[in-house]
Amino acid sequence: MRAVFINGSPRRNQNTFKMLDAARKGAESAGADTEMIHLFASEFTGCKSCFACKLKNSKTNGLCAVKDALRPILEKCVAADVIVCGSPVYLSAPTGQLRSFIERLVFPLITYMVDENGQHLRVRDKLVPTAVIYTMNCPESWMERFNYPLLLEVTADNLRAAFGHSEVLYSCDTYQFNDYSRYDINMFDETKKREHRDKQFPIDLDNAYNLGRRLVEKAGEADGTN
Ligand SMILES: Cc1cc2nc3c(=O)[nH]c(=O)nc-3n(C[C@H](O)[C@H](O)[C@H](O)COP(=O)(O)O)c2cc1C
């Protein structure tokens, strides 16, 4: 059982990474071999609209044909049994890197074909449990006002279309800087942020750990190893 963890944050050891790493440890506790991949360590683009992934009778059908540093990462994801992506919320969306990765991973795995009932055909039937973990400055109580549940669900919808299952986990009101006094900010109260980090973030990490565990168990049920 192989589980990959995709860090879409440019910061290698901050909120998003910590949430992903907790999920990774949960997956490991359920028996998976795990790997953390930092997207910002690689140079790559989004989809180039070449449509090689939908070309008739082609060996690139169902696969992204762009040859850059993302390709080996995509190959690992396509071979994985569990995929967990993580991203900070940037301007109400995942980071550009995570978005580019999702285009290149998901678009080849969804078809422009429907069956006789008009149901969309997936490239493959294998159920791969996936999830998206978001970290954000926004307190949980503001999320509805900014339409975040709707906006941030889109990536999980994409993953669901390609892999059959996806979940979303949020960590809100994150602690953003080591030293708030160095920056122009009057919108957030550093003391409240620190209190939230000390009280809520450990609970968020537990939720991430349980998510990693649960997805591996689900993958085991799907392939009959549990
Ligand atoms: C360019 C940029 C845009 C951001 N936009 C938002 C936003 O729209 N909503 C929000 O809640 N937080 C926003 N944030 C804050 C981050 O999402 C938040 O601090 C996150 O936890 C950082 O993750 P990291 O610690 O892994 O870098 C933004 C941060 C940056 C750098």
Coordinates of N, CA, C and O and ligand atoms in Angstrom, one line a residue, residues 9-11 14-17 88-93 135-138 148 174-176, ligand 1:
S9 N 2.5 23.9 -0.5 CA 3.0 25.2 0.1 C 4.4 25.5 -0.2 O 5.2 24.5 -0.2
P10 N 4.8 26.7 -0.5 CA 6.2 27.0 -0.7 C 7.0 26.8 0.6 O 8.3 26.7 0.5
R11 N 6.4 26.8 1.7 CA 7.1 26.7 3.0 C 7.2 25.2 3.4 O 6.1 24.6 3.5
Q14 N 6.0 24.5 7.5 CA 5.0 25.3 8.3 C 3.7 24.6 8.4 O 3.6 23.4 8.4
N15 N 2.6 25.4 8.4 CA 1.3 24.8 8.7 C 0.9 23.7 7.8 O 0.5 22.6 8.3
T16 N 1.0 23.9 6.5 CA 0.5 22.9 5.5 C 1.3 21.6 5.6 O 0.8 20.5 5.7
F17 N 2.6 21.8 5.7 CA 3.5 20.7 5.8 C 3.2 19.9 7.1 O 3.1 18.7 7.1
P88 N -1.8 25.9 1.3 CA -2.4 27.1 2.0 C -3.4 27.7 1.0 O -3.4 27.5 -0.2
V89 N -4.4 28.4 1.6 CA -5.3 29.2 0.8 C -4.6 30.4 0.3 O -4.1 31.2 1.2
Y90 N -4.5 30.7 -1.0 CA -3.9 31.9 -1.5 C -5.1 32.6 -2.3 O -5.5 32.0 -3.3
L91 N -5.5 33.8 -1.9 CA -6.5 34.5 -2.6 C -7.7 33.6 -2.9 O -8.1 33.5 -4.0
S92 N -8.2 32.9 -1.8 CA -9.4 32.1 -1.9 C -9.3 30.9 -2.8 O -10.3 30.4 -3.3
A93 N -8.1 30.4 -3.0 CA -7.9 29.2 -3.9 C -6.6 28.5 -3.4 O -5.9 29.0 -2.6
T135 N -4.8 24.9 4.7 CA -4.6 25.8 5.9 C -4.8 27.2 5.5 O -4.6 27.6 4.3
M136 N -5.3 28.0 6.4 CA -5.7 29.4 6.0 C -5.7 30.4 7.2 O -5.9 29.9 8.3
N137 N -5.5 31.6 6.9 CA -5.6 32.7 7.9 C -7.0 32.8 8.4 O -7.3 33.2 9.6
C138 N -8.0 32.6 7.5 CA -9.4 32.9 7.8 C -9.9 32.0 9.0 O -9.7 30.8 9.0
Y148 N -15.9 30.0 1.0 CA -14.8 29.1 1.0 C -15.3 27.6 0.9 O -14.6 26.8 0.1
T174 N -4.6 30.1 11.0 CA -3.2 29.6 11.3 C -2.3 30.7 11.7 O -2.5 31.9 11.4
Y175 N -1.3 30.4 12.4 CA -0.2 31.3 12.9 C 0.7 31.4 11.7 O 1.3 30.5 11.3
Q176 N 0.9 32.7 11.2 CA 1.5 32.9 9.9 C 3.0 33.2 10.0 O 3.8 32.9 9.1
Ligands
LIG1 C1 -0.1 35.0 -1.3 C2 -0.9 34.7 -0.1 C3 -2.3 34.8 -0.2 C4 -3.1 34.4 0.9 N1 -4.4 34.4 0.8 C5 -5.2 34.0 1.8 C6 -6.6 34.0 1.6 O1 -7.2 34.4 0.6 N2 -7.4 33.5 2.6 C7 -6.8 33.1 3.8 O2 -7.5 32.6 4.7 N3 -5.5 33.1 4.0 C8 -4.7 33.5 3.0 N4 -3.3 33.5 3.1 C9 -2.7 32.9 4.4 C10 -2.3 31.5 4.3 O3 -3.2 30.7 3.6 C11 -2.0 30.9 5.7 O4 -1.2 31.6 6.4 C12 -1.5 29.4 5.5 O5 -1.7 28.7 6.7 C13 0.0 29.4 5.2 O6 0.4 28.1 5.0 P1 1.9 27.6 5.2 O7 2.2 27.9 6.7 O8 2.0 26.2 4.8 O9 2.7 28.5 4.3 C14 -2.5 33.9 2.1 C15 -1.1 33.9 2.2 C16 -0.3 34.3 1.1 C17 1.2 34.2 1.2

